[in-house]
XYZ file of C-alpha atoms in Angstrom:
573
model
C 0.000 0.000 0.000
C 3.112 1.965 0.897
C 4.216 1.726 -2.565
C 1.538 2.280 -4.491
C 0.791 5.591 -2.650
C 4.021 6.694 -2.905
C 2.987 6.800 -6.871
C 0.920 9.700 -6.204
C 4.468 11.664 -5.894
C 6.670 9.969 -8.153
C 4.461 8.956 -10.899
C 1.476 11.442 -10.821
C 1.970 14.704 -9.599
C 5.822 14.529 -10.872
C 5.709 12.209 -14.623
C 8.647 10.745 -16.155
C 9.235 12.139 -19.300
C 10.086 8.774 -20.684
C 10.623 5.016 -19.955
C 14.060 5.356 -20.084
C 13.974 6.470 -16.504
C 11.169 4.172 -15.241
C 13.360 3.345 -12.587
C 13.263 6.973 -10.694
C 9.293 6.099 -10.392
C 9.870 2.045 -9.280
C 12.723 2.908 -7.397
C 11.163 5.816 -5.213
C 8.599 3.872 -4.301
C 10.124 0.785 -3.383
C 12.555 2.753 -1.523
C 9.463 4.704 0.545
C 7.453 1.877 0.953
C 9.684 1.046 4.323
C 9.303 4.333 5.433
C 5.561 4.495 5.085
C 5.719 0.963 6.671
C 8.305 2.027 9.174
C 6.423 4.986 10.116
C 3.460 2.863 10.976
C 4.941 -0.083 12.485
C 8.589 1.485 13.800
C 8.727 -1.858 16.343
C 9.039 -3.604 12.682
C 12.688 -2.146 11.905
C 11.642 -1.751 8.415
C 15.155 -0.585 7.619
C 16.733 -3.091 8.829
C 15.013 -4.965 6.830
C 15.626 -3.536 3.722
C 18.836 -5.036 2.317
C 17.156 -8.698 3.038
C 14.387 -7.911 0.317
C 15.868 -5.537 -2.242
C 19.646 -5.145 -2.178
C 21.312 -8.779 -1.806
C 18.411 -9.854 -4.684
C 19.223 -7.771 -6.952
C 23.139 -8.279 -6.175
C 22.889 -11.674 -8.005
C 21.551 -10.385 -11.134
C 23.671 -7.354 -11.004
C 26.481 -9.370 -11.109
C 26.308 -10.916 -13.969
C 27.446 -9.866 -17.751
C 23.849 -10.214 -19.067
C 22.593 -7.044 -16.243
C 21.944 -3.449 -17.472
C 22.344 -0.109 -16.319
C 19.367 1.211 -14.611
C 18.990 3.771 -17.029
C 18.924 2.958 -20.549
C 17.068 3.607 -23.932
C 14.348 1.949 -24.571
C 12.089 2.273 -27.961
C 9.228 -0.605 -28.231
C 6.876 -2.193 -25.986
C 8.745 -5.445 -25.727
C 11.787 -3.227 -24.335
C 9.552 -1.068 -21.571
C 7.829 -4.085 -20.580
C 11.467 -6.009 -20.087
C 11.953 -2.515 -17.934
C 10.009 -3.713 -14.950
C 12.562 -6.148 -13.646
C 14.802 -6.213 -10.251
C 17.198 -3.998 -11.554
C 14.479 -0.539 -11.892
C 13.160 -1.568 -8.577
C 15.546 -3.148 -6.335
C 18.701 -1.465 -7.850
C 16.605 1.781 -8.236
C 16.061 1.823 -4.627
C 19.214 0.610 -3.056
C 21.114 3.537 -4.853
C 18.582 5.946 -3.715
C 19.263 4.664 0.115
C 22.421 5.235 -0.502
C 22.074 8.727 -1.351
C 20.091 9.565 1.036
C 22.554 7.889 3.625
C 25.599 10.179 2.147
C 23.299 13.111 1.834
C 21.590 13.417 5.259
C 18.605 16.161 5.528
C 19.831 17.052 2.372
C 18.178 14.359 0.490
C 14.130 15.068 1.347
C 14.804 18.720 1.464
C 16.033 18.295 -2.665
C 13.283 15.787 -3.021
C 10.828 18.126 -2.054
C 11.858 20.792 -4.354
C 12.186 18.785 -7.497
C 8.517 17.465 -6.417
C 7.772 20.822 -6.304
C 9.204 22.275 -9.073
C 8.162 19.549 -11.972
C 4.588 19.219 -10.154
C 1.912 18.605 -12.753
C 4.540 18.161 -15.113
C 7.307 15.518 -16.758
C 11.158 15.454 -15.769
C 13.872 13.617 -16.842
C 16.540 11.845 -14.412
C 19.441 14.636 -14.140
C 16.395 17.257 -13.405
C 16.285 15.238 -9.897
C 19.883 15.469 -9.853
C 20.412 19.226 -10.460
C 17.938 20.021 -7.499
C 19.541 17.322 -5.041
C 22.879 19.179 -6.202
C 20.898 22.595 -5.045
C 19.948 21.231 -1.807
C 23.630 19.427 -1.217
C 25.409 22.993 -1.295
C 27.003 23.935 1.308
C 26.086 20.696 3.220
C 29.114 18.402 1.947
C 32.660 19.066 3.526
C 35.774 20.396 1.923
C 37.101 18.949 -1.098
C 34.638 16.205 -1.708
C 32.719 16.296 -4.853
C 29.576 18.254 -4.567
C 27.280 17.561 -8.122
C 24.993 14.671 -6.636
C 24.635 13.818 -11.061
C 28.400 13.163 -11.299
C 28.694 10.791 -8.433
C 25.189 8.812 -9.159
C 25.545 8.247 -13.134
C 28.658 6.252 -12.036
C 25.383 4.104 -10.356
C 22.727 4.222 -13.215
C 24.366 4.851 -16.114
C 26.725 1.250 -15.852
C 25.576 -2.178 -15.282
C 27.120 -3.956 -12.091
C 28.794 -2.994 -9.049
C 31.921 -2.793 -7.163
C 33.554 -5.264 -4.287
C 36.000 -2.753 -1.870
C 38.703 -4.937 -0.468
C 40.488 -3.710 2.709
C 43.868 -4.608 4.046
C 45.481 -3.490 6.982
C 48.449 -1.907 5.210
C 50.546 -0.593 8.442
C 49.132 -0.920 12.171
C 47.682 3.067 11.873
C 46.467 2.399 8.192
C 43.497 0.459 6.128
C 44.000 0.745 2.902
C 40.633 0.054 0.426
C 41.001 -0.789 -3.955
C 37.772 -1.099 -5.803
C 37.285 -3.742 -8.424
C 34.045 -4.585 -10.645
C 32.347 -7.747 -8.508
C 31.435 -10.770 -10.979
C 29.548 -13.936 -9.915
C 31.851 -15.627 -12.402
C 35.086 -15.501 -12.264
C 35.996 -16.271 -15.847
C 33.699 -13.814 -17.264
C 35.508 -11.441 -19.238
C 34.717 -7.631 -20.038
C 36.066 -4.655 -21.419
C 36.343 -1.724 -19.460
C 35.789 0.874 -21.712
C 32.086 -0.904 -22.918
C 31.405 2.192 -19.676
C 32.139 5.529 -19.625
C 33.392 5.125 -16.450
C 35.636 2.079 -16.749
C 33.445 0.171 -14.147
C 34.431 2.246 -11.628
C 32.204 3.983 -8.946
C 32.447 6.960 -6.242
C 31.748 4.715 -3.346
C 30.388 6.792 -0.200
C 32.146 4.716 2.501
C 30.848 3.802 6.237
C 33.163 2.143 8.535
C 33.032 1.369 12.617
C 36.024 -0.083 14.151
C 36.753 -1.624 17.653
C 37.080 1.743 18.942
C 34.944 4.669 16.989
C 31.224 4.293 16.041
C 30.591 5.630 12.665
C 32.424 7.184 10.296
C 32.242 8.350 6.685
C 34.571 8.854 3.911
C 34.814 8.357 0.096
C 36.250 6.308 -2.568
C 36.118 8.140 -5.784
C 36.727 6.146 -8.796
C 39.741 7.947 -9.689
C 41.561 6.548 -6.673
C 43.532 3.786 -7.087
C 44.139 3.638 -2.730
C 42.171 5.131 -0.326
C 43.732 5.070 2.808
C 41.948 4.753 6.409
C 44.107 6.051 9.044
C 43.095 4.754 12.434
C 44.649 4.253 16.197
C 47.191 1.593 16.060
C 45.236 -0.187 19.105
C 42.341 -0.815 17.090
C 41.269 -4.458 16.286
C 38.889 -4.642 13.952
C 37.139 -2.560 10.982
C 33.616 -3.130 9.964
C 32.487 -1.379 6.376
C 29.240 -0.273 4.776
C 27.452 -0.047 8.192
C 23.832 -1.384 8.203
C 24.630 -2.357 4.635
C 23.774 1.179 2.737
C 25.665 1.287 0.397
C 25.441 -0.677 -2.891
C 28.569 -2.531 -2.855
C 30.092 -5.708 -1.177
C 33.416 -5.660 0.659
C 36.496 -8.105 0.810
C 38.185 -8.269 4.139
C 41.843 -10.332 4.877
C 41.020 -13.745 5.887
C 42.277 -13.147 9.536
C 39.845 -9.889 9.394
C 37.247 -12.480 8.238
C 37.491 -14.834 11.094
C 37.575 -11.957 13.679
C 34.532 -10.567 12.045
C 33.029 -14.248 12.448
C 33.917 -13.849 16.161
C 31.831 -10.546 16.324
C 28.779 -12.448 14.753
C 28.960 -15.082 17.052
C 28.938 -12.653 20.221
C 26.130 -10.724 18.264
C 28.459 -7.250 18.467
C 27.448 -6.048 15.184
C 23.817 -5.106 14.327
C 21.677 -7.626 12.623
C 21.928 -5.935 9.237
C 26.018 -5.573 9.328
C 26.002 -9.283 10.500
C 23.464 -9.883 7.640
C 26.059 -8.472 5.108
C 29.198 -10.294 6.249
C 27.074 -13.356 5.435
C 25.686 -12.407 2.291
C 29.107 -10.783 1.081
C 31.301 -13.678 2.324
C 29.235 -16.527 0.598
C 28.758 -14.429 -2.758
C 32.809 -13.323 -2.629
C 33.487 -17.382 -2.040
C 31.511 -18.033 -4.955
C 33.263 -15.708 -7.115
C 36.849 -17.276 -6.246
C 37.645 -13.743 -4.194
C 37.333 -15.566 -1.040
C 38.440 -19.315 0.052
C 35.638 -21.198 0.870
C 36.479 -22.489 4.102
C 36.673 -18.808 5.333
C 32.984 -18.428 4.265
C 32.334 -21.415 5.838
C 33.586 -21.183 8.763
C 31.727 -17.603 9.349
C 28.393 -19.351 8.975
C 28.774 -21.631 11.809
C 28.066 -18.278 13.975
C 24.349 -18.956 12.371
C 24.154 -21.276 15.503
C 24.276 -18.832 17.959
C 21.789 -16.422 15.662
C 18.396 -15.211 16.772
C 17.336 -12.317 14.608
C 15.485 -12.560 11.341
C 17.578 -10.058 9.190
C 20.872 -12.538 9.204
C 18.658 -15.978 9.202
C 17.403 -14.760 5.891
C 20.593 -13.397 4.205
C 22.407 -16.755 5.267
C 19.526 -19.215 4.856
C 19.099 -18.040 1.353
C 22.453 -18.946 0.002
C 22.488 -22.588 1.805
C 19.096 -23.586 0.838
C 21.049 -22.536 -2.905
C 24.199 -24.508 -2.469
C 21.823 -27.420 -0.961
C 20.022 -27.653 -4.470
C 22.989 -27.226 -6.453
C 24.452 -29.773 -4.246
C 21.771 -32.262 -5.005
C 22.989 -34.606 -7.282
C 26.527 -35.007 -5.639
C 27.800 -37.080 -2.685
C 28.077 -33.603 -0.757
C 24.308 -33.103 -0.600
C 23.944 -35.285 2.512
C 26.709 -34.288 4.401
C 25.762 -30.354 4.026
C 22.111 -30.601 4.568
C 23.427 -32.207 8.139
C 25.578 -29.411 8.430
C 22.571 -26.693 8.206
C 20.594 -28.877 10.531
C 23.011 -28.944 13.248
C 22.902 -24.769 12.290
C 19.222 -24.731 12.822
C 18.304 -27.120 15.097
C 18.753 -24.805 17.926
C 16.554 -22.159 16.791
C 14.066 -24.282 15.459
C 13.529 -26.279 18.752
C 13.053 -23.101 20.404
C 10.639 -21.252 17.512
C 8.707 -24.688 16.711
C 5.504 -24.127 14.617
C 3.314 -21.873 17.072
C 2.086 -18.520 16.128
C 3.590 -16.888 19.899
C 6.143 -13.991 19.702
C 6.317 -10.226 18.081
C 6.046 -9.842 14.620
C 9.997 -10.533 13.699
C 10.409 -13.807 15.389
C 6.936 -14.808 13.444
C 8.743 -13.847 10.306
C 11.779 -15.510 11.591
C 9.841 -18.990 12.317
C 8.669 -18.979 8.923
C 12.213 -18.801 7.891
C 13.498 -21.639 10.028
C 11.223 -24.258 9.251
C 11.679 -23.684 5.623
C 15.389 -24.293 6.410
C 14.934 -26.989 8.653
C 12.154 -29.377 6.163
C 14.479 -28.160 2.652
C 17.272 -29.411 4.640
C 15.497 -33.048 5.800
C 14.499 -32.376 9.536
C 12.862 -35.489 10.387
C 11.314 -33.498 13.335
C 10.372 -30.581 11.143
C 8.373 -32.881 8.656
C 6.728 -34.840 10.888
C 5.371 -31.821 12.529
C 4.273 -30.222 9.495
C 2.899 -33.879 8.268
C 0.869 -33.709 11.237
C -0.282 -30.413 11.578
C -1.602 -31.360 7.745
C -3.194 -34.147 8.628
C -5.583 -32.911 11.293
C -6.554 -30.099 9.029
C -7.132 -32.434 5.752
C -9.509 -34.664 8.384
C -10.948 -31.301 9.392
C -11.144 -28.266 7.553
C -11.851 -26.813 10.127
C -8.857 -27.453 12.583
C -6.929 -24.191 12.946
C -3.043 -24.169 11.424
C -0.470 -21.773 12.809
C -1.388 -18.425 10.692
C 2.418 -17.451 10.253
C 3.421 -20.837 9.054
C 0.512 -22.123 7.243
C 2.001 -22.039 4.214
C 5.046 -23.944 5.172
C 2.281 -26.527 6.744
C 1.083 -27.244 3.558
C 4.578 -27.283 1.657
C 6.259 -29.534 3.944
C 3.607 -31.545 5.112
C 2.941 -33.462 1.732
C 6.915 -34.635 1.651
C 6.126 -37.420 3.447
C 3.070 -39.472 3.248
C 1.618 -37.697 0.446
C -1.327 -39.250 -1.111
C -3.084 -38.482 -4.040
C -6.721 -38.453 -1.840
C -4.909 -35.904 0.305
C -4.114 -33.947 -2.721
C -7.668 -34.481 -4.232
C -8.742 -32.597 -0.811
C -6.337 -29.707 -1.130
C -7.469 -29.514 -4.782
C -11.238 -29.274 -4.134
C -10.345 -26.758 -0.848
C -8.542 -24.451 -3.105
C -11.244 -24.456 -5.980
C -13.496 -22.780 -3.105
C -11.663 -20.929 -1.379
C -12.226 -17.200 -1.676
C -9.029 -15.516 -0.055
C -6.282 -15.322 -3.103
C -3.897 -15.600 -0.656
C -4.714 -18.985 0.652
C -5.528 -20.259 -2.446
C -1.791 -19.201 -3.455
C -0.288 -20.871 -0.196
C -2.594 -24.152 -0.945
C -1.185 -24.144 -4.880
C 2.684 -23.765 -3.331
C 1.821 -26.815 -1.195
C -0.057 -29.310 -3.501
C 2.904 -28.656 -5.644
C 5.155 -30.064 -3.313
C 4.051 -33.719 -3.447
C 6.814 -36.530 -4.215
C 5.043 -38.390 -6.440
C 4.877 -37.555 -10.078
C 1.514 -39.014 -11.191
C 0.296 -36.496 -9.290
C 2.095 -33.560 -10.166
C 1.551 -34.306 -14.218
C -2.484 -34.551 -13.358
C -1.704 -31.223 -11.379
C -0.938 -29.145 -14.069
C -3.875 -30.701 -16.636
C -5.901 -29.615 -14.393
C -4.527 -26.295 -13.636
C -4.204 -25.504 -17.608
C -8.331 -25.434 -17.378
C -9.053 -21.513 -16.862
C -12.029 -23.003 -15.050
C -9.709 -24.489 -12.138
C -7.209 -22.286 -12.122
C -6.618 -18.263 -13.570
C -4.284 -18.354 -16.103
C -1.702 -15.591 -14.466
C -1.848 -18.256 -11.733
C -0.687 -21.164 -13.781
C 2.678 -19.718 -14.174
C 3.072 -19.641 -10.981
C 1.648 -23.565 -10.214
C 4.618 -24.259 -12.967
C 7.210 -22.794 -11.005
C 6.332 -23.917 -7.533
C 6.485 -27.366 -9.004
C 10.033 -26.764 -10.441
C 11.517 -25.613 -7.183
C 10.068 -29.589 -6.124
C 13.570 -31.012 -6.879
C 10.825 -34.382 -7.679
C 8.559 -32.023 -10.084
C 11.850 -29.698 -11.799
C 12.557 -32.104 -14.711
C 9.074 -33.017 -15.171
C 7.914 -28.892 -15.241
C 10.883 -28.226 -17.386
C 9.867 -30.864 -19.881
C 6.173 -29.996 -19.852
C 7.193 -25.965 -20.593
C 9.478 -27.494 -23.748
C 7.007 -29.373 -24.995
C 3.498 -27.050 -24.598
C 5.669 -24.176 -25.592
C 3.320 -23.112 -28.317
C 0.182 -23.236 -25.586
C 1.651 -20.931 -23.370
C 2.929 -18.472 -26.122
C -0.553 -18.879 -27.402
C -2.357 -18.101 -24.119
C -0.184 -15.407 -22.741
C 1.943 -13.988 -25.754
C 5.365 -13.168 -26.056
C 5.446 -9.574 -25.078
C 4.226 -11.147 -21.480
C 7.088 -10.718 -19.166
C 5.677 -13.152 -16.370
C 6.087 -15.950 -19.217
C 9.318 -14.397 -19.580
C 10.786 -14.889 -16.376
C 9.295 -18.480 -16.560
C 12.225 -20.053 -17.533
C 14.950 -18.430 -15.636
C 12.797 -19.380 -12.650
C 12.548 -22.864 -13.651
C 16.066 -23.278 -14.763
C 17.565 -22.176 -11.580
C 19.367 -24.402 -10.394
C 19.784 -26.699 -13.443
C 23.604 -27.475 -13.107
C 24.636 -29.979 -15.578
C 25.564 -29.789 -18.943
C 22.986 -31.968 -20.312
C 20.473 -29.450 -19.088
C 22.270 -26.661 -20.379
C 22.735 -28.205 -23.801
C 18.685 -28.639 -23.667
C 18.252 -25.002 -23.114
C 20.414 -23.696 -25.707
C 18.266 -26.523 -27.964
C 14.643 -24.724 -27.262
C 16.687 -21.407 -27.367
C 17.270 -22.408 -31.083
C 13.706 -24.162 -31.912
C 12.165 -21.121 -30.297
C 14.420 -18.032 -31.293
C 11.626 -15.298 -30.615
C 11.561 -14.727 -27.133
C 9.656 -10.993 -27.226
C 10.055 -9.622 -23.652
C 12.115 -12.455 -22.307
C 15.051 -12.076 -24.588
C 17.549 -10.939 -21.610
C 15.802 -13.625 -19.056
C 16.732 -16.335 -21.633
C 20.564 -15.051 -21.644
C 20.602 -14.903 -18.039
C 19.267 -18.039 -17.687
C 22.113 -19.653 -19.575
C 24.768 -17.445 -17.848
C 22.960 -18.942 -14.736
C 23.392 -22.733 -15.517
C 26.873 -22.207 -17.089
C 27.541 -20.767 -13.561
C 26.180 -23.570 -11.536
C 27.961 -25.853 -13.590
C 31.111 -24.352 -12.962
C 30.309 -24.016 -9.640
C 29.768 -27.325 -8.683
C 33.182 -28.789 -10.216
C 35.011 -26.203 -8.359
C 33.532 -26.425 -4.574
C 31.715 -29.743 -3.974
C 35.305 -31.189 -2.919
C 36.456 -28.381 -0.959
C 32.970 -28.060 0.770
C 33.279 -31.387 1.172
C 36.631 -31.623 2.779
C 35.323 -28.436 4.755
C 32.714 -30.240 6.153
C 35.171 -33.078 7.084
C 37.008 -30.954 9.096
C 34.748 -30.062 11.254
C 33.497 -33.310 12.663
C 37.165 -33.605 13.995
């Protein structure tokens, strides 16, 4: 709701000129909707919640060779409709939290008068700029650059971002490089594709050991930026609360000190958040070993807040499924358990605590059943039985949905799913009927799940915008993905039919459902439809990063299921 009003701002009174800068009116408003939420609910820490749901997303598709700049030309309506993707809204407002972190009071006070200025009329993105410039004046120190345009086009005018690593170059002294961050780390680039070499003026927060927040800058002109602190202090922590848009390297012995920090739960839950999300991602890319990442998630054990649960659980519930067909799969999923079991024996499936540890439950059993908690299942098993007896035996409200995921794994029959099926066909709340379609999609057995989506195909049953998403619920099944992804090959022609090319939710269909394909059979199947199916409308760039996806996973899974593996081995000694 949040969101949607903020459109009355940026959208109605003020217009874009053109689609080219759809993001300013995307991005505003998915960077106000946590104030407007925050404002309501402040016990919520809305902002603390922010890089969870928009900045680590979009940091996996912005880190890949097939991303854009958030600003770019666009002509036809294939090309505005590909426009509403992570990058105008998640991207969009990450940057603009990070200007209004580096600008202070400045920020609303420029906001205002561009609001102001272009009311009832359009405006183009560097209007914004020149008034935030305006409002900046005077309010910046000494010899830092003052034109708000110069430092954000480095932002939205190139694709990607940058990973700042830090080493401690002399006991007084922290010296920081910036490098373009890839996923991949054979992908290869040229610089000068960007005007600005893929380089960025980074606004840089930084607590240490002994000082609470500080601020400087690393322009993209510097080669070095040096930090110059007392030689007593032990450790640095950068990008506080996670503001900026940008990831950060540390030395491994900074690494496992920072690991220490999460453990004792010194840093807030969004800065503890980030050194999970950046070490795993940074591991992945070959910038960090993996046992350092490793060993910083077995802090996870000792973690109670939602905001680091998600950023961490994310990434293993990932590395589980690309694990999946290797001997490593076991031994990891135990690894996670032993991770979550002590937070899920205290959380359980209840609906008791505030409104965090209810998001945080949902979280934890998802972990706990994806990563074969015998406990976990059984419960949820249970809890589904009693309610498939009864429809009218209440399940937890905050977990629900999980209750009906996990609770077909085992023991699924198909009279159980006949129930769900006729339950959902009445059902009146689109919400539930969404939880009960992620559920029945869950079941093990694949007789079913073929009959599930004949059915679903009948408009009758099941609205066709809500098909799409029956099909991908059943891919992320690892018993249902090769039997969705053959279905899609070979109905094709239906769904083009039915929804048209210039849809972009059948667009994002198969990047969805070819997540975590990781072999090169599967990838040589893709580029196969790719070639019986060349027109791909609106999801031309989902289809190329879909392949950079796989061709990732593949490589990623030669090069880390031994070392994970021998990781893992370690530890039980």
């Amino acid at each position: 709701v949040a969101h949607e009003l903020a459109h009355q701002w940026f959208g109605n009174l003020v217009t874009l000129e053109w689609w080219n800068d759809l993001w300013l009116n995307e991005g505003f408003a998915s960077y106000v909707e946590f104030k407007g939420v925050d404002h309501v609910h402040p016990e919520w820490e809305m902002e603390s919640q922010f890089p969870i749901t928009n900045l680590q997303s979009v940091f996996v598709d912005d880190s890949k060779l097939s991303s854009h700049p958030i600003v770019q030309t666009v002509e036809n309506p294939d090309e505005i409709n590909a426009m509403f993707d992570t990058i105008s809204y998640d991207k969009g407002s990450s940057v603009l939290r990070m200007l209004e972190d580096f600008m202070g009071d400045a920020f609303q006070a420029g906001i205002n008068a561009f609001l102001k200025k272009y009311a009832y009329a359009n405006a183009v993105t560097k209007d914004l700029w020149a008034e935030l410039t305006l409002s900046w004046e005077g309010n910046h120190p000494e010899g830092e650059k003052g034109d708000v345009g110069a430092i954000m086009d480095t932002w939205t005018r190139q694709m990607g971002y940058p990973v700042v690593n830090v080493v401690r170059s002399a006991p007084d002294t922290f010296t920081l490089t910036q490098e373009r961050f890839l996923q991949d780390p054979t992908a290869e680039y040229d610089p000068s594709e960007s005007e600005f070499g893929y380089r960025w003026d980074i606004p840089i927060g930084y607590i240490t050991s002994h000082t609470s927040l500080n601020k400087t800058w690393h322009y993209l002109e510097q080669e070095l930026v040096p930090i110059k602190v007392d030689p007593e202090v032990s450790w640095i922590k950068l990008n506080v609360n996670q503001k900026g848009y940008y990831r950060v390297n540390y030395e491994p012995a900074m690494w496992d000190q920072l690991a220490d920090l999460c453990a004792e739960q010194v840093l807030s839950p969004p800065d503890r958040a980030s050194l999970y999300n950046d070490a795993l991602a940074l591991a992945d890319a070959e910038l960090l070993d993996y046992p350092v990442a490793l060993n910083l998630t077995r802090s996870l054990a000792f973690e109670t807040d939602y905001v680091p649960w998600v950023a961490a659980a994310g990434h293993l519930i990932d590395m589980e499924k690309l694990l999946l067909e290797t001997t490593v799969n076991q031994p990891f999923s135990d690894y996670v358990l032993t991770l979550v079991e002590p937070i899920y024996s205290s959380l359980g499936w209840t609906d008791t605590g505030d409104h965090l540890q209810k998001l945080l439950r949902t979280e934890v059993v998802t972990v706990a059943c994806a990563s074969g908690s015998k406990g976990c299942l059984q419960e949820a098993a249970t809890e589904l039985g009693s309610w498939i007896s009864d429809s009218t035996h209440p399940l937890p409200l905050g977990t629900k949905r999980q209750v009906y995921r996990w609770g077909v794994v085992q023991g699924g029959t198909q009279e159980m799913w006949d129930t769900m099926w006729q339950r959902a066909l009445t059902e009146m709340s689109a919400t539930e009927t969404d939880n009960l379609y992620y559920g029945m999609a869950n079941f093990q057995d694949t007789v079913i799940l073929e009959r599930y989506i004949e059915l679903s195909q009948d408009e009758n049953n099941v609205r066709s915008q809500n098909f799409l998403h029956i099909l991908q619920y059943m891919a992320s099944n690892p018993a249902g993905s090769d039997l969705t992804w053959n279905w899609v090959r070979s109905n094709w022609e239906w769904l083009v039919d039915r929804y048209t090319l210039n849809d972009r939710y059948l667009g994002q269909l198969i990047p969805n459902i070819s997540k975590y394909f990781s072999t090169p059979r599967k990838l040589s199947e893709m580029e196969e439809f790719f070639a019986k199916y060349p027109e791909a409308g609106a999801g031309e760039l989902n289809r190329q990063q879909a392949l950079e996806t796989v061709r990732s996973n593949i490589r990623w899974v030669e090069a880390y299921s031994s070392t994970i593996l021998d990781w893992l081995n370690s530890q039980k000694q």
